[in-house]
Coordinates of C-alpha atoms and ligand atoms in Angstrom, one line a residue:
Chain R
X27 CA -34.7 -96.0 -34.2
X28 CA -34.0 -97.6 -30.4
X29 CA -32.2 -96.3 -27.9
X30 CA -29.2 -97.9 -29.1
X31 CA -28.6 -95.3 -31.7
X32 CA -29.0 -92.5 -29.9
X33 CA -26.6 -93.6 -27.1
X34 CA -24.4 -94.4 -30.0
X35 CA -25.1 -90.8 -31.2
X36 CA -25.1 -89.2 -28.4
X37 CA -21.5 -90.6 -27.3
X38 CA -20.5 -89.0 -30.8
X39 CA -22.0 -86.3 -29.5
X40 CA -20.5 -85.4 -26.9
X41 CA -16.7 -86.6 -27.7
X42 CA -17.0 -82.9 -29.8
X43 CA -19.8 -81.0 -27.5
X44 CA -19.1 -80.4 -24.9
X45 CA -16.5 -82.9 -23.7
X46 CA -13.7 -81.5 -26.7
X47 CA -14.9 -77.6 -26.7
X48 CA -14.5 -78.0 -22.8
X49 CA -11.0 -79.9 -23.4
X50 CA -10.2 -76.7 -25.9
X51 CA -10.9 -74.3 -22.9
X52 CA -9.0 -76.2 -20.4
X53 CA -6.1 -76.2 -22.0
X54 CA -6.1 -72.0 -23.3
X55 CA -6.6 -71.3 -19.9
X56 CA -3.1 -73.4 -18.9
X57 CA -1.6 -70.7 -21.2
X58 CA -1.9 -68.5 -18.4
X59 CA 0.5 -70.4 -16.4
X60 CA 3.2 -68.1 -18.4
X61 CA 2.0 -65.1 -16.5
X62 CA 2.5 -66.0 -13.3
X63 CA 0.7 -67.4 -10.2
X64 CA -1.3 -64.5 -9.5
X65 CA -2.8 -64.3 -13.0
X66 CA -3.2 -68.0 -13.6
X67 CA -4.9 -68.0 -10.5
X68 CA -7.4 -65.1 -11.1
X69 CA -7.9 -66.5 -14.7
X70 CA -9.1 -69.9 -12.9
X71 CA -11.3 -68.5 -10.2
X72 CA -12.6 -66.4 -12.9
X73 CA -14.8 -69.9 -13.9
X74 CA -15.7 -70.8 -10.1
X75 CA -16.4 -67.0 -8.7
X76 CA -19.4 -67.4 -11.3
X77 CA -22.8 -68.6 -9.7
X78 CA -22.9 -70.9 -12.6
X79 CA -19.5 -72.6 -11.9
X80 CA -21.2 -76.1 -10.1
X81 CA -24.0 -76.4 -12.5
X82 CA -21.7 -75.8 -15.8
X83 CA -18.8 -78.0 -13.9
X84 CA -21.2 -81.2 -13.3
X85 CA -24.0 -80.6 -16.8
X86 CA -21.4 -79.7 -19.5
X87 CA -18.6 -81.8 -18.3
X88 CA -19.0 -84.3 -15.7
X89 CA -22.2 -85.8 -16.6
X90 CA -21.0 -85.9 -20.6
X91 CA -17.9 -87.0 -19.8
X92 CA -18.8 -89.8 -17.3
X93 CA -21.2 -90.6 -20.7
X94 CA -18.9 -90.8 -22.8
X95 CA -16.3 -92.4 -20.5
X96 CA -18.5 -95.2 -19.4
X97 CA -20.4 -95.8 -22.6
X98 CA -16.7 -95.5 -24.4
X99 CA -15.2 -98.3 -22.3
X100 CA -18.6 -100.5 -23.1
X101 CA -17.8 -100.0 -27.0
X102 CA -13.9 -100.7 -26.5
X103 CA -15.1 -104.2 -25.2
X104 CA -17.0 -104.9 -27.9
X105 CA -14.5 -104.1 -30.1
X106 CA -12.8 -108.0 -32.1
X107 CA -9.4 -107.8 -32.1
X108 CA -8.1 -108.6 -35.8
X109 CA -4.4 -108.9 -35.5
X110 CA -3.5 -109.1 -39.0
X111 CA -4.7 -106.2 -41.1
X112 CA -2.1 -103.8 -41.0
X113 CA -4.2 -100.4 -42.5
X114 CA -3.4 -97.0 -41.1
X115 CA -6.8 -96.6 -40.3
X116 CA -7.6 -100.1 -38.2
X117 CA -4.1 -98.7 -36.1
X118 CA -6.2 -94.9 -35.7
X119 CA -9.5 -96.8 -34.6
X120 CA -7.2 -99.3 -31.9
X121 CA -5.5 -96.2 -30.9
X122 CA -9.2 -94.2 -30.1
X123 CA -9.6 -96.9 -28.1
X124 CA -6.6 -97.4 -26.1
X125 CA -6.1 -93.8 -25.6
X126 CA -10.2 -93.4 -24.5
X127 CA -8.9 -95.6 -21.9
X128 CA -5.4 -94.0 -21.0
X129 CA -7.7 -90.6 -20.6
X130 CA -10.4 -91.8 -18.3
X131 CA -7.7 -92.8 -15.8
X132 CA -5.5 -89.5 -16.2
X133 CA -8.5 -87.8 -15.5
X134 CA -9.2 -89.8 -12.5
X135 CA -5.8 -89.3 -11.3
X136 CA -5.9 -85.5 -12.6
X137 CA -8.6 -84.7 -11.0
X138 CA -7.6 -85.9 -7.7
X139 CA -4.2 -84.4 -7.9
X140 CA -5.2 -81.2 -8.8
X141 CA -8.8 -80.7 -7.3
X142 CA -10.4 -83.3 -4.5
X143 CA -7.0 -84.7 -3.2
X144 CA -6.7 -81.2 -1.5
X145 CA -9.8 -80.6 -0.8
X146 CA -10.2 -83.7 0.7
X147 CA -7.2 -84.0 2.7
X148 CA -8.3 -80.2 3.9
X149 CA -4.6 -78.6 2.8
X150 CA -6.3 -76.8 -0.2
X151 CA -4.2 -74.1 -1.2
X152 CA -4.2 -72.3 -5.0
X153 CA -4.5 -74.1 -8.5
X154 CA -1.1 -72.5 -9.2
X155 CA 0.9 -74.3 -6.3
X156 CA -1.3 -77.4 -6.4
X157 CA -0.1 -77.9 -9.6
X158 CA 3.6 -76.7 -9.8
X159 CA 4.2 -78.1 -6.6
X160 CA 3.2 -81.6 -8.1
X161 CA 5.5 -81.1 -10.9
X162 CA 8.4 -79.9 -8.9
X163 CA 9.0 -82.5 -5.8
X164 CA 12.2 -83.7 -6.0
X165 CA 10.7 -87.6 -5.7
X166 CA 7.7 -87.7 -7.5
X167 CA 7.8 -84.9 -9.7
X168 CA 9.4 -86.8 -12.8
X169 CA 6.6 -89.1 -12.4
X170 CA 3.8 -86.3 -12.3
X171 CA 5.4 -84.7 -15.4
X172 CA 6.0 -88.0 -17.1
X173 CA 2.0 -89.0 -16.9
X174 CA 1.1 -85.5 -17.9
X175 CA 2.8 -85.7 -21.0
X176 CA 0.9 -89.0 -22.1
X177 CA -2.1 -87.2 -20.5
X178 CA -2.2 -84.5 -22.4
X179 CA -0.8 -86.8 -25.9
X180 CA -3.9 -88.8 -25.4
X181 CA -6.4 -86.6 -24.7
X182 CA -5.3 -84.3 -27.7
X183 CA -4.8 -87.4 -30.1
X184 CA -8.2 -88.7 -28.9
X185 CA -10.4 -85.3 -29.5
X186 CA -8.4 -84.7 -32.9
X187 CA -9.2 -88.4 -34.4
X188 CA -12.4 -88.2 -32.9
X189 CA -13.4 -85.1 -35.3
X190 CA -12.2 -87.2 -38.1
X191 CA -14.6 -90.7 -36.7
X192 CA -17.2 -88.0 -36.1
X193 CA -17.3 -86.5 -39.3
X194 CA -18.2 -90.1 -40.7
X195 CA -20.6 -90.8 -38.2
X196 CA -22.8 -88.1 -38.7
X197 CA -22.2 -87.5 -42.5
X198 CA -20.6 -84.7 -42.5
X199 CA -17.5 -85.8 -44.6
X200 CA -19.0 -87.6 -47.4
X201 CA -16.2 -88.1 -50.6
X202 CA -12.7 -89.4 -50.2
X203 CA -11.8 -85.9 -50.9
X204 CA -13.9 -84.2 -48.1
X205 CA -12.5 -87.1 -45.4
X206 CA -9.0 -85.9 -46.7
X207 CA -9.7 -82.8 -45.8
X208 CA -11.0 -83.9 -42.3
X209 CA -8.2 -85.6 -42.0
X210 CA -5.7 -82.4 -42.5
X211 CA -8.3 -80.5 -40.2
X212 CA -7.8 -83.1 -37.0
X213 CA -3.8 -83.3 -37.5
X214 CA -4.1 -79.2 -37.4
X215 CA -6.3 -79.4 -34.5
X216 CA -4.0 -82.2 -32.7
X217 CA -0.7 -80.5 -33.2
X218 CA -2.1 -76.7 -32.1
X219 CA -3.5 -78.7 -29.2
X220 CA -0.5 -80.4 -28.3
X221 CA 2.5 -78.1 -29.0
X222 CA -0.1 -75.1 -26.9
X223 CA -0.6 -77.8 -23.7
X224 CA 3.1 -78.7 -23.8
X225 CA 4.1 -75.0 -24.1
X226 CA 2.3 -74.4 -21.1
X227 CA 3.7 -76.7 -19.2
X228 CA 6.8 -75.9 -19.7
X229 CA 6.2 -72.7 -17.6
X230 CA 6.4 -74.7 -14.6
X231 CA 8.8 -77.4 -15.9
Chain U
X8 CA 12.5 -133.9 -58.5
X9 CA 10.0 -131.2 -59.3
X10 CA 9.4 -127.9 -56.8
X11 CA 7.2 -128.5 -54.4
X12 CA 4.7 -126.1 -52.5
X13 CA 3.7 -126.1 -49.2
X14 CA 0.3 -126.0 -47.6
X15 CA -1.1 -125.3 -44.2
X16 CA -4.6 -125.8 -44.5
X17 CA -7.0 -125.6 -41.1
X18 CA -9.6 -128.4 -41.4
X19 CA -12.9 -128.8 -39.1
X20 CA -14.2 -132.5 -39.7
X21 CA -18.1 -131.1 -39.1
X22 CA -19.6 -128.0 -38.2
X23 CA -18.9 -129.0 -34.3
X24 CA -15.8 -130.6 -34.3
X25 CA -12.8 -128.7 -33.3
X26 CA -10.3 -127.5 -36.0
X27 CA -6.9 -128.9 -36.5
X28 CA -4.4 -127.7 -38.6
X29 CA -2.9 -130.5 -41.3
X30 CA 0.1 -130.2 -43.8
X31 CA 0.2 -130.9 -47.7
X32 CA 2.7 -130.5 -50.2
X33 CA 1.4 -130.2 -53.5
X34 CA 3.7 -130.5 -57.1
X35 CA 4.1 -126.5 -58.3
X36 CA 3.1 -125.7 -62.0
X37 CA 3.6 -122.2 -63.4
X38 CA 0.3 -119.6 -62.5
X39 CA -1.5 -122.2 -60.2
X40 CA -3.4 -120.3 -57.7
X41 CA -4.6 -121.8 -54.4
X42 CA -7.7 -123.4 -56.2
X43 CA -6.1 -125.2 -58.9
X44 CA -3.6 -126.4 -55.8
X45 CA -6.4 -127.6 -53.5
X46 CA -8.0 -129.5 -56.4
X47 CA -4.5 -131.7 -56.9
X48 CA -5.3 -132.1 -53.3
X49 CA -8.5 -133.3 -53.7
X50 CA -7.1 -135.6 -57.0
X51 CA -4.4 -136.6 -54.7
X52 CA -5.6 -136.3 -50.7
X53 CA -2.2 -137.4 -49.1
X54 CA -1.1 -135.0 -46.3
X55 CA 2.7 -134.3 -46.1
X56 CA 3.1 -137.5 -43.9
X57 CA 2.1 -139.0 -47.2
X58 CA -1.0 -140.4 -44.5
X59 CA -4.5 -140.8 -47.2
X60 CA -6.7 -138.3 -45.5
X61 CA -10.2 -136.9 -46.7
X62 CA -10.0 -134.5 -49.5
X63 CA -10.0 -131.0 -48.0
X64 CA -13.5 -129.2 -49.4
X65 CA -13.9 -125.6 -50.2
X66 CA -16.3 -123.4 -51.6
X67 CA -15.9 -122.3 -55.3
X68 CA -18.0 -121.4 -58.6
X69 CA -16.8 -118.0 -61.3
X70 CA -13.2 -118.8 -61.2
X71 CA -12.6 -115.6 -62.0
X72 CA -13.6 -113.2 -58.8
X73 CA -17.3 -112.3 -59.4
X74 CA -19.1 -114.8 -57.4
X75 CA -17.3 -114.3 -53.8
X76 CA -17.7 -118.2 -53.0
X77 CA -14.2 -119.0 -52.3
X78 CA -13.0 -116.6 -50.2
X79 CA -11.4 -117.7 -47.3
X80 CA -8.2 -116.4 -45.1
X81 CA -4.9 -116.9 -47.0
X82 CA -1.8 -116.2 -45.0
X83 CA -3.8 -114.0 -42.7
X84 CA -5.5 -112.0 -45.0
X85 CA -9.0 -112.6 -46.2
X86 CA -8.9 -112.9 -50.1
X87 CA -10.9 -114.5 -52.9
X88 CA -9.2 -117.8 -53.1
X89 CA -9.2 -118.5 -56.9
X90 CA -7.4 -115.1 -58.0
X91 CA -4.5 -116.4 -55.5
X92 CA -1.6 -116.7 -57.6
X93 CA 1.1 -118.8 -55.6
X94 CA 4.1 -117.2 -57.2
X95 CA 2.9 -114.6 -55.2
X96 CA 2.0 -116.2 -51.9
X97 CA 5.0 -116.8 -49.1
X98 CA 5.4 -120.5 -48.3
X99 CA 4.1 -122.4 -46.4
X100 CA 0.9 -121.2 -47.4
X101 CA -1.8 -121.1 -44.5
X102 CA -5.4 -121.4 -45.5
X103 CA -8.0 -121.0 -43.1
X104 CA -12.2 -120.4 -43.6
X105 CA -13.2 -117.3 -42.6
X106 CA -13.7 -116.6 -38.7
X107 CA -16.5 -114.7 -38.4
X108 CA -19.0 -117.2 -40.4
X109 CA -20.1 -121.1 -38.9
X110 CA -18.2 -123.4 -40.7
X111 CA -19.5 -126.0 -42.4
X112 CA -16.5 -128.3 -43.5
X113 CA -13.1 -127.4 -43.6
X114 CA -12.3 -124.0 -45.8
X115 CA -16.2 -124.1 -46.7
X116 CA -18.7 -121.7 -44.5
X117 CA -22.3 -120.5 -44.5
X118 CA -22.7 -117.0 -44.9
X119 CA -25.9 -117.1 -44.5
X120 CA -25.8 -114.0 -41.8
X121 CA -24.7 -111.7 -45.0
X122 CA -27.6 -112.6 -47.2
X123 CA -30.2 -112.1 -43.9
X124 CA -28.8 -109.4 -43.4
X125 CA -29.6 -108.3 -47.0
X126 CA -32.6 -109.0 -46.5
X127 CA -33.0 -107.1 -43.4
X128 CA -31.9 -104.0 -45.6
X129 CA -34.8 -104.9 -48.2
X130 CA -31.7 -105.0 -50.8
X131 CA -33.9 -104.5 -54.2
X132 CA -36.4 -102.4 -56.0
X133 CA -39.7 -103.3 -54.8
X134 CA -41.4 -104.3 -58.4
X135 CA -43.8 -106.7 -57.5
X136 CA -46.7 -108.0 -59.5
X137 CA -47.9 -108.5 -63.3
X138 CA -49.2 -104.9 -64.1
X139 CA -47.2 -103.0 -66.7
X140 CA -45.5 -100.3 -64.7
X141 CA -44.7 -98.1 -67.7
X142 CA -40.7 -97.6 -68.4
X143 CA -38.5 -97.0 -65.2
X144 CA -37.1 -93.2 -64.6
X145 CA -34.7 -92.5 -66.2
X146 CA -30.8 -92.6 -64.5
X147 CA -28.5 -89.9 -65.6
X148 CA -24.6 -91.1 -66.1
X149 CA -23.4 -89.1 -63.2
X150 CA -25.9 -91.4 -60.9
X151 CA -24.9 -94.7 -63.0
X152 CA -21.0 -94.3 -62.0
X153 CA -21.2 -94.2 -58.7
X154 CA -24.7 -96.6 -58.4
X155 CA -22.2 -99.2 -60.6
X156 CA -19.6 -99.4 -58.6
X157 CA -21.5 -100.1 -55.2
X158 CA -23.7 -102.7 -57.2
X159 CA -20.5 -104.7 -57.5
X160 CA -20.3 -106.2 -54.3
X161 CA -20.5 -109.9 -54.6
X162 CA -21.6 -110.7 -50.8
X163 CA -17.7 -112.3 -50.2
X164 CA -17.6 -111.4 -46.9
X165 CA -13.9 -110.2 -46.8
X166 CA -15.2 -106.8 -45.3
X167 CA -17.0 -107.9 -42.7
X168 CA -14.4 -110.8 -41.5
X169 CA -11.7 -107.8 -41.5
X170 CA -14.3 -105.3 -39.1
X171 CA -13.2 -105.5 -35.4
X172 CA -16.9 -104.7 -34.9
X173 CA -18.3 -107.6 -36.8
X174 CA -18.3 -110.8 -34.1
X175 CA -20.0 -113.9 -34.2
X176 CA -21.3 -112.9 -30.7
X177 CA -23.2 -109.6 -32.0
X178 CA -25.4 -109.0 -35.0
X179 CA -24.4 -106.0 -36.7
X180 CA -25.2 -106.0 -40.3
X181 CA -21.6 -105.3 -41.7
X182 CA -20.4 -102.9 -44.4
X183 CA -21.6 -105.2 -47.6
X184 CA -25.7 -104.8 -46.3
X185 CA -25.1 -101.3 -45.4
X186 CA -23.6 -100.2 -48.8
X187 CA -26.6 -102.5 -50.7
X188 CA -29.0 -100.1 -48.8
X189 CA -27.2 -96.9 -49.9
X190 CA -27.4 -98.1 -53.2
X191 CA -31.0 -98.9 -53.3
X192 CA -31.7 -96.2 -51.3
X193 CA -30.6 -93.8 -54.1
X194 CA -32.2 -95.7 -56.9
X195 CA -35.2 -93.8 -58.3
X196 CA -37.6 -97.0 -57.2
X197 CA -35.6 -98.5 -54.8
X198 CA -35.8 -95.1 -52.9
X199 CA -39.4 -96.0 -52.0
X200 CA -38.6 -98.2 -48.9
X201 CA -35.8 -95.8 -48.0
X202 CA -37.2 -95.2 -44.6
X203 CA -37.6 -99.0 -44.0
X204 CA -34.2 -99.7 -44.4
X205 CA -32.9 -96.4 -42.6
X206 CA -35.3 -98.4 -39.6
X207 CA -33.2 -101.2 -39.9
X208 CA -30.1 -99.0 -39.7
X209 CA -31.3 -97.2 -36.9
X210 CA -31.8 -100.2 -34.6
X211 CA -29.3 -102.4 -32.7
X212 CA -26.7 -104.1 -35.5
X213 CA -27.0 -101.0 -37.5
X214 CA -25.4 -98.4 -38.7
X215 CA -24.0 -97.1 -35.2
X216 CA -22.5 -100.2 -34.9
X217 CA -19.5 -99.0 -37.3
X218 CA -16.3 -98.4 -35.0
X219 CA -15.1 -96.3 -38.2
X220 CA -12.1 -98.5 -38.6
X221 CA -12.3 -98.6 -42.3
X222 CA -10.5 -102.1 -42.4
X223 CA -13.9 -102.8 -44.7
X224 CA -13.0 -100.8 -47.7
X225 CA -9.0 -102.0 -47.8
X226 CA -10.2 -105.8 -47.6
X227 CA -12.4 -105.2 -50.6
X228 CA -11.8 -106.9 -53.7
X229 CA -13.9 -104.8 -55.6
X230 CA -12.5 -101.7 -54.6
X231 CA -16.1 -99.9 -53.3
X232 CA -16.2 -97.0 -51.7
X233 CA -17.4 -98.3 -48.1
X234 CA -16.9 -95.6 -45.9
X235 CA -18.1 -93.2 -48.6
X236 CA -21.3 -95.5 -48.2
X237 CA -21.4 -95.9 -44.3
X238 CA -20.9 -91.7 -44.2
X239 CA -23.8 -91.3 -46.4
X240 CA -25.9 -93.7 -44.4
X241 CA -24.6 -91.9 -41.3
X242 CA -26.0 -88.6 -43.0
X243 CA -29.2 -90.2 -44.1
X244 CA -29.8 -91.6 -40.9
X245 CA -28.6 -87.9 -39.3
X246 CA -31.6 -86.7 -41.3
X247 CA -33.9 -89.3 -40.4
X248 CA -33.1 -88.9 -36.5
X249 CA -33.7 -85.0 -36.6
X250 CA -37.3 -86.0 -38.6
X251 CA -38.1 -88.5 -35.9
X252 CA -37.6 -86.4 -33.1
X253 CA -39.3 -83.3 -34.2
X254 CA -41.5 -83.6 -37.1
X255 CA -43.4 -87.0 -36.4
Ligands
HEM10 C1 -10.7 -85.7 -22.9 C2 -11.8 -86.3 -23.0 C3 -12.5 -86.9 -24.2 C4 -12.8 -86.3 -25.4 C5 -12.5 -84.8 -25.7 C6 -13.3 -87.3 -26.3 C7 -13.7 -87.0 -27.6 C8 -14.2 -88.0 -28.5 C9 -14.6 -87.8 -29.8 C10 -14.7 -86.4 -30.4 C11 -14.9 -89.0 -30.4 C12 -15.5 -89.2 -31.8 C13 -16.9 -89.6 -31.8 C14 -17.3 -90.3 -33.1 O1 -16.5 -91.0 -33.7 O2 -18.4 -90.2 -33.6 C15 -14.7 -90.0 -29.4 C16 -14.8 -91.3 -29.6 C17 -14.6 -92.3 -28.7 N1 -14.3 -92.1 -27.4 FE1 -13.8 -90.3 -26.5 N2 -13.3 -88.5 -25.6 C18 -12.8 -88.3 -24.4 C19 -12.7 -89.3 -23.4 C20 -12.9 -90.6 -23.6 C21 -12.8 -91.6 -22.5 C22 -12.4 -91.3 -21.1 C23 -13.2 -92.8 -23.1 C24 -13.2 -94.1 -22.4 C25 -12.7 -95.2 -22.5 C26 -13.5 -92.6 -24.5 C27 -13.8 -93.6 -25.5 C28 -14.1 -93.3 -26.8 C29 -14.3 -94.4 -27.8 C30 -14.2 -95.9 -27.6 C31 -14.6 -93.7 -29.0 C32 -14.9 -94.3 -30.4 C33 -16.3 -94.5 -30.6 C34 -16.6 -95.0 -32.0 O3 -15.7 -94.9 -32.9 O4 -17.7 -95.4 -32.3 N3 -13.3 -91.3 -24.8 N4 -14.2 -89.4 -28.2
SF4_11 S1 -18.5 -105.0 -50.1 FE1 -16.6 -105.8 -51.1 S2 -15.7 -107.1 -49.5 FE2 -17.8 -106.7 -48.8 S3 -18.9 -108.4 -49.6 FE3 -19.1 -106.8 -51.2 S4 -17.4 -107.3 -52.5 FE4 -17.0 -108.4 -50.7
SF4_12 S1 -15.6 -99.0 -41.0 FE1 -14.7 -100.5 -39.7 S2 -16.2 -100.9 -38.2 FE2 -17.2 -99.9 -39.9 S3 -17.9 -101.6 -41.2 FE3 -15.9 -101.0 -41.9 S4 -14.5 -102.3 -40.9 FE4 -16.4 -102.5 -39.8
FES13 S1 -14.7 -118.7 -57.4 FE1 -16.0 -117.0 -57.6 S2 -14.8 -115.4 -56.7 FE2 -13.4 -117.1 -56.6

């Protein structure tokens, strides 16, 4: 055993814990936007008014994330691209990939749309307007809504194929038959995750 | 005049030249399959030019898809050469040697990496020495059917030249090693180096290598159950990782 198996684990890891239980969070708590501004925003601060809020913020999902992200990116590169074998699953495993990639720069932009632009720029106001206000300016707001979308379709598609991948890794899913069964359980988990983050959204469509 | 068939065969003069691609056109008979084509060639080595050129070599021995010699990548898609049937191939027919092995001359490669990495994997029962070891355990039916089908790999290579994860720039050990050690791994003797090989797995190469893209267990002739194999590792090895990091 060298240290290149457990990175390998460990990115496996935490794709599922706590990177996609963190991902299943986030995107409940957008179901919130249907209630309003004032609840949405007492159901955010809810997280940061605990003392916790900066420890759990930068151990349970920045550092596993920037993990996963980096180490992600370092397996893409690896990957050999083999043009001619057309199987469902070679197109699943080169869309992990691509859409690991299409994530780590929504979050980048995300994050800085909805969080440390703001606070940066010193005109923080409320999740809520941060947020709808993005989505509604009359110049950019088709564009904010547009990358959302794709966001959001990644993100889901990654963390629902990644159950599946991870199921093999670890041995969890042994037969043909128990992989089939994965396989219904991560097209559940990506359409309940999709149709509820889109649902939100539409809130402040 | 008689149909003809065409070829687009990619030759490499030596193992450093660079590869060119050359066209033959070869008289069609009824069931030929790319071998029995590339042996008029080699009866007949006049390129489409009608220039005499050296035969085009390749690698072949069973004839009938148990030895795994003459694979090599027909219209795009690796394949066991001999059991080719033209009738069913698209024209012109483009034969190249596998990418992901050195090649040695033209369609023929070494794939020596597969059978080191057998080795690696300690791919047999360790029986060593005169002494009379008394009759083996015995293997119940329900062990036998699926132990059967994974000893029917015949070390082609056509899972490992379709994995985006195999290169000739890393050295993973590929799905073929990894299902020999699952196999061995679950045979009553063979069991006794199971840690050794899960070792093997466990390094650089090994089994967290595997990308999971499963293009290994469509390109397989022999129909194996490869990802059933790599997920069993990956549960062995799951065991083995929990042992090593608190009860050693
Ligand atoms: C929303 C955030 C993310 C979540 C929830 C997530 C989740 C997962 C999960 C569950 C897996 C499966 C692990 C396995 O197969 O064993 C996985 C695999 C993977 N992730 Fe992520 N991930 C996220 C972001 C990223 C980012 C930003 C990248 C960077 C490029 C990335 C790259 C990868 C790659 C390449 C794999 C495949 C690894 C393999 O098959 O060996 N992921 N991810
Ligand atoms: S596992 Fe299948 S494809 Fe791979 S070497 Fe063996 S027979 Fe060939
Ligand atoms: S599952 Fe994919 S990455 Fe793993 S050995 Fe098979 S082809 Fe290669
Ligand atoms: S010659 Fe043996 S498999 Fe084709």
């Amino acid at each position: 055993m060298d240290t290149h198996f457990i990175y390998r684990r460990i990115h496996s890891l935490t794709g599922i814990i706590p990177v996609g239980l963190f991902l299943i969070y986030h995107l409940y708590i957008q179901l919130y936007l249907h209630s309003g501004a004032e609840v949405y925003n007492e159901e955010v601060n809810s997280f940061y008014d605990s003392p916790l809020a900066l420890w759990i913020l930068v151990l349970v999902v920045y550092i596993p994330l920037i993990f996963h992200s980096v180490f992600g990116a370092l397996i893409t590169f690896e990957a050999q691209v083999q043009p001619s074998y057309h199987y469902f699953a070679h197109l699943l495993y080169w869309l992990q990939r691509l859409s690991g990639i299409g994530v780590l720069f929504f979050i980048i932009a995300h994050v800085w749309n909805a969080q440390l632009g703001p606070l940066v720029a010193d005109t923080w106001g409320t999740h809520w307007e941060h947020l709808a206000e993005g989505f509604s300016d009359p110049e950019t707001g088709l564009v904010t809504k547009t990358v959302y979308v794709l966001g959001i379709l990644g993100a889901t598609f990654h963390f629902a194929n990644g159950i599946n991948t991870f199921s093999i890794t670890w041995g969890v899913a042994l037969t043909p038959k128990s992989q089939q069964r994965m396989r219904v359980i991560s097209i559940i988990t990506f359409l309940v995750l999709t149709i509820s983050a889109l649902y939100a959204l539409a809130a402040i469509w | 005049m008689s149909r003809m068939l065409k070829f687009k065969i990619k030759r490499q003069d030596s193992k450093e030249s660079s590869p060119y691609w050359e066209d033959f056109t070869v008289p069609y008979k009824a069931n030929s399959n790319v071998i029995s084509c590339l042996m008029d060639i080699q009866a007949n080595p006049l390129n489409s030019k009608g220039e005499k050129v050296s035969p085009v070599v390749w690698d072949c021995s069973c004839l009938e898809e148990v030895c795994g010699s003459c694979t090599m990548v027909i219209n795009g898609e690796v394949r066991q050469s001999c059991s080719a049937l033209v009738d069913k191939l698209e024209e012109p027919i483009r034969l190249e040697p596998m990418s992901k092995f050195p090649v040695i001359r033209d369609l023929a490669v070494d794939r020596s990496r597969m059978f080191e990495a057998l080795k690696k994997v300690q791919a047999w029962v360790p029986a060593d020495g005169y002494h009379d070891l008394g009759p083996g355990e015995r293997i119940s039916p329900e062990h036998q059917h699926v132990a059967y089908k994974l000893s029917e790999c015949m070390t082609c290579g056509c899972c490992v030249e379709a994995c985006p994860q195999y290169s000739k720039n890393n050295d993973f050990l590929g799905a073929a090693a990894m299902n020999q050690a699952r196999l061995f791994n679950m045979h009553p003797t063979g069991k006794s180096l199971r840690k050794d090989r899960l070792d093997v797995l466990m390094q650089a190469g090994g089994i967290s290598d595997c990308g999971n893209a499963q293009n290994c267990v469509e390109a397989c002739p022999k129909s194996i159950p490869l990802t059933e194999s790599i997920a069993d590792l990956g549960k062995q090895a799951s065991k083995q990782f929990w042992n090593n990091l608190f009860s050693s």
